[in-house]
């Protein structure tokens, strides 16, 4: 692969004629084939990517190329791209082709990015290890015995293994940040409503956001400038103007930062992950930031609240996969009811079925108040407490995950153990605030450790500024 540092540097090389978009695309296709065993890609869009690359080379010559000219980008398999397959890594969407492109894809294409293919993930973005894909597990290139994280595992691996310049994932409870943390990449979850969800296959609509996984913070900032902003197709996309994220990167601002004492002292936090977090806190203090401990006594409520509300939303969102409208239809069906039952029984995997049943249960007449309404109230409480901390502090800092990438099968037998992997990441989705995972050194087991920064709603600009200080210091 042509050497890569940042998207901006690559753009300069392309304009100077040192390489071409076609050459970069061909190299990416070869690199993906050479790393096929990682199983990061479900499909390479070879023909459309090369056709696009030829056009982009013409634009580069004419001086009319966009900000992402030639940048090789991969999409999680739940982001729609017109006339290309999309399956959410599920058998139930077998053979389905997108009828339209997501807003994110349209904005990437408008800036001349090259969309190279679709990336493996947990089925319908439900999982923390990529072990729930109907198309097999994805290997972590840093240690192939370990998971890459999930659900955007293929997206993280494509960046970590050097197969893409950047990729996109979706984050409902940590699915961008946790795999980024497990693979030593940068993962960004925008404020809820900062990026349009049009053309994203919904998991839990009041939590989902699309965001980038990149080699560095500067690229994440640039990609966010491109994809963020109002969209007439998504009424939850905010009208607020998009900040100048790339411009904020070199500012040397000092901030007030809170670390959550309850997170740092959490049972189950790997001692070395804790140590690395504390060391970074000391470095931030030495660089002039104020970092203080804050109380967040609700840590134990985060994961249950997340799983009650997201499964409820999922049970509704996934009802559209009925064997009539999309993809797979059971060949064993004899009438309408058996079409629904057999298609859904055969088409969905085990974890997706578990969540649909759980979500249907918490929404059912007898249990609605006890579970769903209660979880909504707890969401409000968690929101208020987090906002209170963010009134006194610009940011909240935590480890991204309690440990490093774990071995395949380690959490598979116990869903609760798997769900607890999300303990630090779900808060940002419950509350709707922006969050980033950046690499924070290496564990003695040789695997990367991640650090998470959460900011105020729509304060992406300062979040990128602090994140770039953390990664440069
Ligand atoms: N691991 C979490 C879950 O299983 C997060 C998933 C996500 O963010 N899409 O739900």
Coordinates of C-alpha atoms and ligand atoms in Angstrom, one line a residue:
X1 CA 0.0 0.0 0.0
X2 CA 1.1 3.6 -0.7
X3 CA 2.4 5.0 2.6
X4 CA -0.4 6.7 4.6
X5 CA -0.2 9.2 7.4
X6 CA -3.3 11.4 7.1
X7 CA -6.0 12.1 4.6
X8 CA -4.7 15.6 4.2
X9 CA -1.2 14.4 3.4
X10 CA -2.5 11.8 1.0
X11 CA -4.5 14.5 -0.8
X12 CA -1.4 16.6 -1.3
X13 CA 0.5 13.6 -2.8
X14 CA -2.4 12.9 -5.2
X15 CA -2.5 16.5 -6.3
X16 CA 1.3 16.4 -6.8
X17 CA 0.9 13.4 -9.0
X18 CA 2.9 11.0 -6.7
X19 CA 0.2 8.4 -6.9
X20 CA -3.3 8.1 -8.4
X21 CA -6.7 7.2 -7.2
X22 CA -6.7 4.1 -9.5
X23 CA -3.4 3.0 -8.1
X24 CA -4.6 3.4 -4.5
X25 CA -7.8 1.5 -5.3
X26 CA -5.9 -1.4 -6.9
X27 CA -3.5 -1.6 -4.0
X28 CA -6.4 -1.7 -1.6
X29 CA -8.1 -4.5 -3.5
X30 CA -4.9 -6.5 -3.5
X31 CA -4.3 -5.9 0.2
X32 CA -7.9 -6.9 1.1
X33 CA -7.4 -10.2 -0.9
X34 CA -4.1 -10.8 0.9
X35 CA -5.8 -10.5 4.3
X36 CA -8.9 -12.4 3.4
X37 CA -8.5 -14.7 6.4
X38 CA -9.3 -11.8 8.7
X39 CA -12.9 -11.9 7.3
X40 CA -13.3 -8.1 7.7
X41 CA -14.9 -7.6 4.3
X42 CA -18.2 -9.2 3.3
X43 CA -17.8 -7.8 -0.2
X44 CA -15.4 -5.7 -2.2
X45 CA -17.1 -3.3 -4.6
X46 CA -14.3 -3.7 -7.1
X47 CA -16.1 -2.6 -10.3
X48 CA -17.8 0.5 -8.9
X49 CA -14.7 1.5 -6.8
X50 CA -12.4 1.4 -9.8
X51 CA -14.9 3.2 -12.0
X52 CA -15.1 5.9 -9.3
X53 CA -11.3 6.1 -9.0
X54 CA -10.9 6.7 -12.7
X55 CA -13.4 9.6 -12.5
X56 CA -11.6 11.0 -9.5
X57 CA -8.3 10.9 -11.2
X58 CA -9.8 13.0 -14.0
X59 CA -11.1 15.5 -11.4
X60 CA -7.7 15.6 -9.7
X61 CA -6.1 16.5 -13.0
X62 CA -8.7 19.1 -13.7
X63 CA -8.3 20.6 -10.2
X64 CA -11.9 20.0 -9.3
X65 CA -11.6 17.0 -6.9
X66 CA -13.3 17.1 -3.5
X67 CA -11.8 17.0 0.0
X68 CA -11.7 13.2 0.2
X69 CA -10.4 12.6 -3.3
X70 CA -9.0 9.1 -3.6
X71 CA -9.6 8.2 0.1
X72 CA -10.4 4.5 0.4
X73 CA -13.4 4.1 2.6
X74 CA -15.2 1.0 3.8
X75 CA -18.8 0.8 5.1
X76 CA -20.2 -1.3 7.9
X77 CA -22.7 -3.7 6.4
X78 CA -25.7 -1.7 7.8
X79 CA -25.0 1.6 5.9
X80 CA -26.9 1.7 2.6
X81 CA -25.2 2.4 -0.8
X82 CA -27.5 2.4 -3.7
X83 CA -27.5 -0.6 -6.0
X84 CA -25.1 -2.4 -3.7
X85 CA -25.9 -5.3 -1.3
X86 CA -26.4 -4.6 2.4
X87 CA -27.2 -7.4 4.9
X88 CA -26.5 -6.2 8.5
X89 CA -24.5 -9.4 8.6
X90 CA -27.8 -11.3 8.7
X91 CA -29.2 -14.2 6.7
X92 CA -32.6 -12.4 6.7
X93 CA -31.3 -9.8 4.3
X94 CA -29.8 -12.3 2.0
X95 CA -29.6 -10.9 -1.6
X96 CA -31.1 -7.5 -0.7
X97 CA -29.7 -4.5 -2.6
X98 CA -30.1 -0.9 -1.3
X99 CA -32.6 1.1 -3.3
X100 CA -31.0 4.4 -2.2
X101 CA -27.8 5.6 -0.6
X102 CA -27.6 6.8 3.0
X103 CA -26.9 10.5 3.5
X104 CA -23.5 9.7 4.8
X105 CA -22.6 7.8 1.6
X106 CA -23.9 10.6 -0.6
X107 CA -21.8 13.1 1.3
X108 CA -18.7 10.9 1.0
X109 CA -19.2 10.5 -2.7
X110 CA -19.8 14.2 -3.2
X111 CA -16.3 14.7 -1.8
X112 CA -14.8 12.0 -4.1
X113 CA -14.1 9.3 -1.5
X114 CA -13.8 5.7 -3.0
X115 CA -16.2 3.3 -1.4
X116 CA -14.3 0.0 -1.5
X117 CA -16.7 -2.5 0.1
X118 CA -18.9 -3.5 3.0
X119 CA -17.6 -4.7 6.3
X120 CA -18.5 -7.6 8.6
X121 CA -20.2 -6.8 11.9
X122 CA -22.4 -8.4 14.5
X123 CA -25.8 -9.2 13.2
X124 CA -28.0 -6.0 13.2
X125 CA -25.1 -4.4 15.2
X126 CA -25.9 -6.4 18.3
X127 CA -22.8 -7.6 20.0
X128 CA -19.4 -6.7 21.4
X129 CA -17.1 -9.2 19.7
X130 CA -18.3 -9.7 16.1
X131 CA -19.0 -13.3 17.0
X132 CA -22.7 -12.7 16.2
X133 CA -22.2 -12.3 12.5
X134 CA -24.1 -14.8 10.2
X135 CA -20.9 -14.6 8.0
X136 CA -18.3 -15.7 10.5
X137 CA -16.1 -14.1 13.0
X138 CA -13.6 -11.4 12.3
X139 CA -10.0 -11.8 13.5
X140 CA -8.1 -9.1 15.4
X141 CA -5.0 -8.5 13.3
X142 CA -3.0 -7.6 16.5
X143 CA -3.6 -11.1 17.9
X144 CA -5.7 -13.4 15.8
X145 CA -6.8 -15.4 18.9
X146 CA -8.7 -12.4 20.1
X147 CA -11.9 -10.7 19.0
X148 CA -11.7 -7.3 17.2
X149 CA -14.6 -6.0 19.3
X150 CA -18.1 -5.3 18.0
X151 CA -20.3 -4.6 16.6
X152 CA -18.3 -2.7 14.0
X153 CA -15.5 -5.3 14.1
X154 CA -14.8 -5.4 10.4
X155 CA -14.7 -1.6 10.2
X156 CA -12.0 -1.5 13.0
X157 CA -10.0 -4.3 11.5
X158 CA -10.0 -2.8 8.0
X159 CA -8.3 0.3 9.4
X160 CA -6.0 -1.5 11.9
X161 CA -4.8 -4.0 9.1
X162 CA -4.2 -1.1 6.7
X163 CA -6.9 -2.2 4.2
X164 CA -8.7 1.2 4.3
X165 CA -7.8 4.8 5.0
X166 CA -10.9 5.1 7.1
X167 CA -14.2 3.2 7.6
X168 CA -17.6 4.0 9.0
X169 CA -19.4 2.1 11.7
X170 CA -22.5 2.7 13.8
X171 CA -22.6 3.2 17.5
X172 CA -25.6 2.4 19.6
X173 CA -23.8 1.5 22.8
X174 CA -20.1 1.5 21.9
X175 CA -19.9 -0.3 18.6
X176 CA -17.5 2.2 17.1
X177 CA -15.5 3.0 20.3
X178 CA -15.0 -0.5 21.7
X179 CA -13.6 -2.1 18.5
X180 CA -11.5 1.0 18.0
X181 CA -10.1 0.4 21.5
X182 CA -9.4 -3.3 20.8
X183 CA -7.6 -2.5 17.6
X184 CA -5.6 0.6 18.5
X185 CA -7.6 2.9 16.2
X186 CA -9.6 6.1 16.7
X187 CA -13.4 5.7 17.0
X188 CA -15.8 8.6 17.1
X189 CA -19.4 8.6 18.2
X190 CA -21.1 11.9 17.3
X191 CA -23.7 13.7 19.4
X192 CA -27.1 12.1 18.8
X193 CA -28.6 14.1 15.8
X194 CA -25.2 15.4 14.5
X195 CA -25.1 12.8 11.7
X196 CA -28.2 11.8 9.6
X197 CA -29.4 8.2 10.2
X198 CA -31.0 8.2 6.8
X199 CA -30.0 4.9 5.1
X200 CA -28.7 3.3 8.3
X201 CA -30.4 0.0 9.1
X202 CA -31.9 0.8 12.5
X203 CA -31.1 -1.0 15.7
X204 CA -32.3 1.4 18.4
X205 CA -33.3 4.6 16.8
X206 CA -33.0 6.9 19.8
X207 CA -29.4 5.7 20.3
X208 CA -27.9 5.0 16.9
X209 CA -25.3 7.2 15.3
X210 CA -22.9 6.7 12.3
X211 CA -19.3 7.7 12.9
X212 CA -15.8 7.2 11.6
X213 CA -13.0 4.8 12.6
X214 CA -9.6 6.2 11.5
X215 CA -5.9 6.0 11.9
X216 CA -5.8 9.4 13.7
X217 CA -7.9 12.1 15.3
X218 CA -7.3 14.6 12.4
X219 CA -8.9 12.2 9.9
X220 CA -11.9 11.7 12.2
X221 CA -12.4 15.5 12.4
X222 CA -12.2 15.9 8.7
X223 CA -14.7 13.0 8.0
X224 CA -17.1 14.4 10.6
X225 CA -17.0 17.8 8.8
X226 CA -18.1 16.0 5.7
X227 CA -20.8 13.8 7.0
X228 CA -22.4 15.9 9.8
X229 CA -25.2 18.4 9.5
X230 CA -28.9 18.8 8.8
X231 CA -30.7 16.5 6.5
X232 CA -34.3 16.8 5.2
X233 CA -34.6 13.0 5.3
X234 CA -34.0 12.7 9.0
X235 CA -35.9 14.9 11.3
X236 CA -33.7 14.0 14.3
X237 CA -30.7 15.4 12.4
X238 CA -30.0 18.7 14.1
X239 CA -30.2 22.1 12.3
X240 CA -27.2 23.4 14.2
X241 CA -24.4 24.5 11.9
X242 CA -21.4 22.1 11.8
X243 CA -18.3 23.3 13.6
X244 CA -14.8 23.7 12.0
X245 CA -13.5 20.5 13.5
X246 CA -10.2 20.4 11.6
X247 CA -9.5 24.0 12.6
X248 CA -9.7 23.2 16.3
X249 CA -7.0 20.5 16.2
X250 CA -4.0 22.6 16.7
X251 CA -5.5 24.9 19.4
X252 CA -3.7 24.6 22.7
X253 CA -6.7 25.1 24.9
X254 CA -6.8 23.9 28.5
X255 CA -9.9 22.3 29.9
X256 CA -11.7 21.2 33.0
X257 CA -12.0 17.4 32.9
X258 CA -13.7 15.0 35.2
X259 CA -12.8 11.4 35.7
X260 CA -15.5 9.3 37.2
X261 CA -14.3 7.8 40.4
X262 CA -16.8 5.0 40.2
X263 CA -15.4 4.0 36.8
X264 CA -11.8 4.1 37.9
X265 CA -12.6 2.0 41.0
X266 CA -15.0 -0.3 39.2
X267 CA -14.7 -4.0 40.0
X268 CA -13.6 -5.8 36.9
X269 CA -11.5 -3.0 35.5
X270 CA -8.1 -4.5 34.4
X271 CA -5.4 -3.0 36.8
X272 CA -3.2 -2.1 33.8
X273 CA -6.0 -0.3 32.0
X274 CA -6.6 1.6 35.2
X275 CA -2.9 2.4 35.5
X276 CA -2.8 3.7 31.9
X277 CA -5.8 5.9 32.5
X278 CA -4.3 7.4 35.6
X279 CA -1.0 8.0 33.9
X280 CA -2.8 9.9 31.1
X281 CA -4.7 11.9 33.7
X282 CA -1.4 12.9 35.2
X283 CA 0.0 13.9 31.8
X284 CA -3.1 16.0 31.2
X285 CA -2.6 17.8 34.5
X286 CA 1.1 18.4 33.7
X287 CA -0.1 19.9 30.4
X288 CA -2.2 22.5 32.3
X289 CA -5.6 20.9 32.3
X290 CA -7.6 20.6 35.5
X291 CA -8.6 17.0 36.1
X292 CA -10.7 16.1 39.1
X293 CA -12.7 13.1 40.3
X294 CA -16.5 13.3 40.1
X295 CA -19.1 11.1 41.6
X296 CA -21.4 9.1 39.3
X297 CA -23.1 6.7 41.6
X298 CA -25.3 5.2 38.9
X299 CA -22.7 3.1 37.1
X300 CA -24.7 -0.1 37.8
X301 CA -27.8 1.3 36.1
X302 CA -26.2 2.0 32.8
X303 CA -26.1 -1.4 31.2
X304 CA -29.6 -2.6 32.4
X305 CA -31.1 0.7 31.2
X306 CA -29.4 0.4 27.8
X307 CA -30.5 -3.2 27.3
X308 CA -34.1 -2.6 28.3
X309 CA -34.5 0.4 26.0
X310 CA -32.5 -0.8 23.0
X311 CA -34.1 -4.2 22.9
X312 CA -37.6 -2.5 23.1
X313 CA -36.7 -0.3 20.1
X314 CA -35.1 -3.2 18.3
X315 CA -38.2 -5.4 18.7
X316 CA -40.1 -2.7 16.9
X317 CA -37.5 -1.8 14.2
X318 CA -36.9 -5.4 13.3
X319 CA -40.6 -6.2 12.9
X320 CA -40.2 -5.1 9.3
X321 CA -38.2 -8.2 8.4
X322 CA -41.1 -10.4 7.8
X323 CA -40.3 -12.4 4.6
X324 CA -42.5 -10.1 2.5
X325 CA -40.6 -6.9 2.1
X326 CA -36.9 -7.7 2.2
X327 CA -34.4 -10.4 1.5
X328 CA -34.9 -13.9 2.7
X329 CA -38.2 -15.7 2.6
X330 CA -38.5 -19.2 4.1
X331 CA -39.1 -21.9 1.4
X332 CA -40.9 -23.9 4.1
X333 CA -43.8 -21.4 4.5
X334 CA -47.3 -22.4 3.5
X335 CA -49.4 -19.3 4.4
X336 CA -48.9 -15.8 5.6
X337 CA -48.5 -16.6 9.3
X338 CA -46.0 -19.3 8.6
X339 CA -44.1 -17.0 6.2
X340 CA -43.6 -14.6 9.1
X341 CA -42.8 -17.3 11.7
X342 CA -40.5 -19.5 9.6
X343 CA -38.7 -16.6 7.9
X344 CA -38.0 -14.9 11.2
X345 CA -37.0 -18.2 12.9
X346 CA -34.7 -19.2 10.2
X347 CA -33.4 -15.8 9.1
X348 CA -32.4 -14.2 12.5
X349 CA -29.5 -15.5 14.6
X350 CA -29.6 -16.4 18.2
X351 CA -28.7 -13.0 19.8
X352 CA -31.0 -11.1 17.6
X353 CA -33.9 -13.4 18.5
X354 CA -33.0 -13.1 22.2
X355 CA -33.1 -9.3 21.9
X356 CA -36.4 -9.2 20.0
X357 CA -38.0 -11.4 22.6
X358 CA -36.6 -9.4 25.5
X359 CA -37.7 -6.2 23.8
X360 CA -41.2 -7.6 23.2
X361 CA -41.4 -8.7 26.8
X362 CA -40.4 -5.3 28.3
X363 CA -43.1 -3.6 26.1
X364 CA -45.8 -6.1 26.8
X365 CA -48.9 -4.9 28.6
X366 CA -48.2 -6.5 32.0
X367 CA -44.5 -5.5 32.1
X368 CA -44.4 -2.1 30.3
X369 CA -44.5 0.0 33.5
X370 CA -42.1 -2.3 35.4
X371 CA -39.4 -2.3 32.7
X372 CA -39.9 0.1 29.8
X373 CA -41.4 3.1 31.6
X374 CA -39.0 2.6 34.5
X375 CA -36.0 2.5 32.2
X376 CA -37.1 5.7 30.5
X377 CA -37.2 7.3 33.9
X378 CA -33.7 6.0 34.7
X379 CA -32.5 7.3 31.3
X380 CA -33.7 10.8 32.4
X381 CA -31.9 10.5 35.7
X382 CA -28.7 9.4 34.0
X383 CA -29.0 12.2 31.6
X384 CA -29.5 14.8 34.4
X385 CA -26.6 13.5 36.4
X386 CA -24.3 13.5 33.4
X387 CA -25.4 17.0 32.4
X388 CA -24.7 18.2 35.9
X389 CA -21.1 16.9 35.7
X390 CA -20.8 18.5 32.3
X391 CA -21.9 21.9 33.7
X392 CA -18.8 22.0 35.9
X393 CA -16.5 20.2 33.5
X394 CA -15.9 20.4 29.8
X395 CA -15.2 16.6 29.5
X396 CA -15.6 13.3 31.2
X397 CA -12.7 10.8 30.9
X398 CA -12.9 7.0 31.4
X399 CA -11.2 4.0 30.0
X400 CA -13.0 2.9 26.8
X401 CA -13.4 -0.7 28.0
X402 CA -12.8 -2.6 31.2
X403 CA -10.0 -4.7 29.5
X404 CA -8.2 -5.3 26.3
X405 CA -9.5 -7.5 23.4
X406 CA -10.5 -10.9 24.8
X407 CA -10.2 -14.4 23.4
X408 CA -12.9 -15.9 21.1
X409 CA -15.5 -17.7 23.1
X410 CA -14.6 -16.1 26.4
X411 CA -17.9 -14.4 26.9
X412 CA -20.1 -16.3 24.5
X413 CA -21.8 -18.6 27.1
X414 CA -22.8 -15.7 29.3
X415 CA -24.7 -12.8 27.7
X416 CA -24.6 -10.8 30.9
X417 CA -20.8 -10.9 30.9
X418 CA -20.7 -9.9 27.3
X419 CA -23.2 -7.0 28.0
X420 CA -20.9 -5.7 30.8
X421 CA -18.2 -5.1 28.2
X422 CA -20.2 -2.0 27.3
X423 CA -20.2 -0.5 30.8
X424 CA -18.2 2.6 29.9
X425 CA -19.5 3.2 26.4
X426 CA -23.3 3.0 26.8
X427 CA -23.5 6.2 28.9
X428 CA -22.8 8.5 25.9
X429 CA -25.6 6.8 23.9
X430 CA -28.1 6.9 26.8
X431 CA -27.4 10.6 27.2
X432 CA -26.8 11.4 23.5
X433 CA -23.4 13.1 24.0
X434 CA -20.4 12.8 21.7
X435 CA -17.5 10.5 22.7
X436 CA -14.2 9.3 21.2
X437 CA -11.9 6.4 21.9
X438 CA -8.2 7.0 21.3
X439 CA -5.3 4.7 21.8
X440 CA -3.8 4.9 25.2
X441 CA -0.7 2.7 25.2
X442 CA -0.1 -1.0 25.2
X443 CA -1.0 -3.6 27.8
X444 CA 1.7 -6.1 28.9
X445 CA -0.3 -8.7 26.9
X446 CA 0.7 -6.7 23.8
X447 CA -2.8 -5.4 23.0
X448 CA -3.9 -1.8 22.8
X449 CA -5.6 0.1 25.6
X450 CA -8.3 2.7 24.8
X451 CA -9.2 5.9 26.5
X452 CA -12.6 7.5 26.2
X453 CA -13.4 11.2 26.2
X454 CA -17.1 12.3 26.4
X455 CA -18.1 15.9 25.7
X456 CA -21.1 18.3 25.9
X457 CA -23.8 17.9 23.2
X458 CA -22.7 19.4 19.9
X459 CA -19.3 20.3 21.3
X460 CA -17.4 18.1 18.8
X461 CA -15.0 20.9 18.1
X462 CA -13.5 21.0 21.6
X463 CA -13.7 17.2 21.8
X464 CA -11.4 16.9 18.8
X465 CA -9.1 19.5 20.2
X466 CA -8.6 17.6 23.5
X467 CA -8.4 14.2 21.7
X468 CA -5.6 15.5 19.5
X469 CA -3.7 16.8 22.5
X470 CA -4.1 13.4 24.3
X471 CA -2.8 11.5 21.3
X472 CA 0.1 13.9 20.7
X473 CA 1.3 14.2 24.3
Ligands
LIG1 N1 -22.2 -4.0 22.3 C1 -23.4 -3.3 22.4 C2 -24.6 -4.2 22.1 O1 -24.4 -5.3 21.9 C3 -23.3 -2.1 21.5 C4 -23.8 -2.3 20.1 C5 -23.8 -1.1 19.2 O2 -23.3 -0.1 19.6 N2 -24.4 -1.3 18.1 O3 -25.7 -3.7 21.9

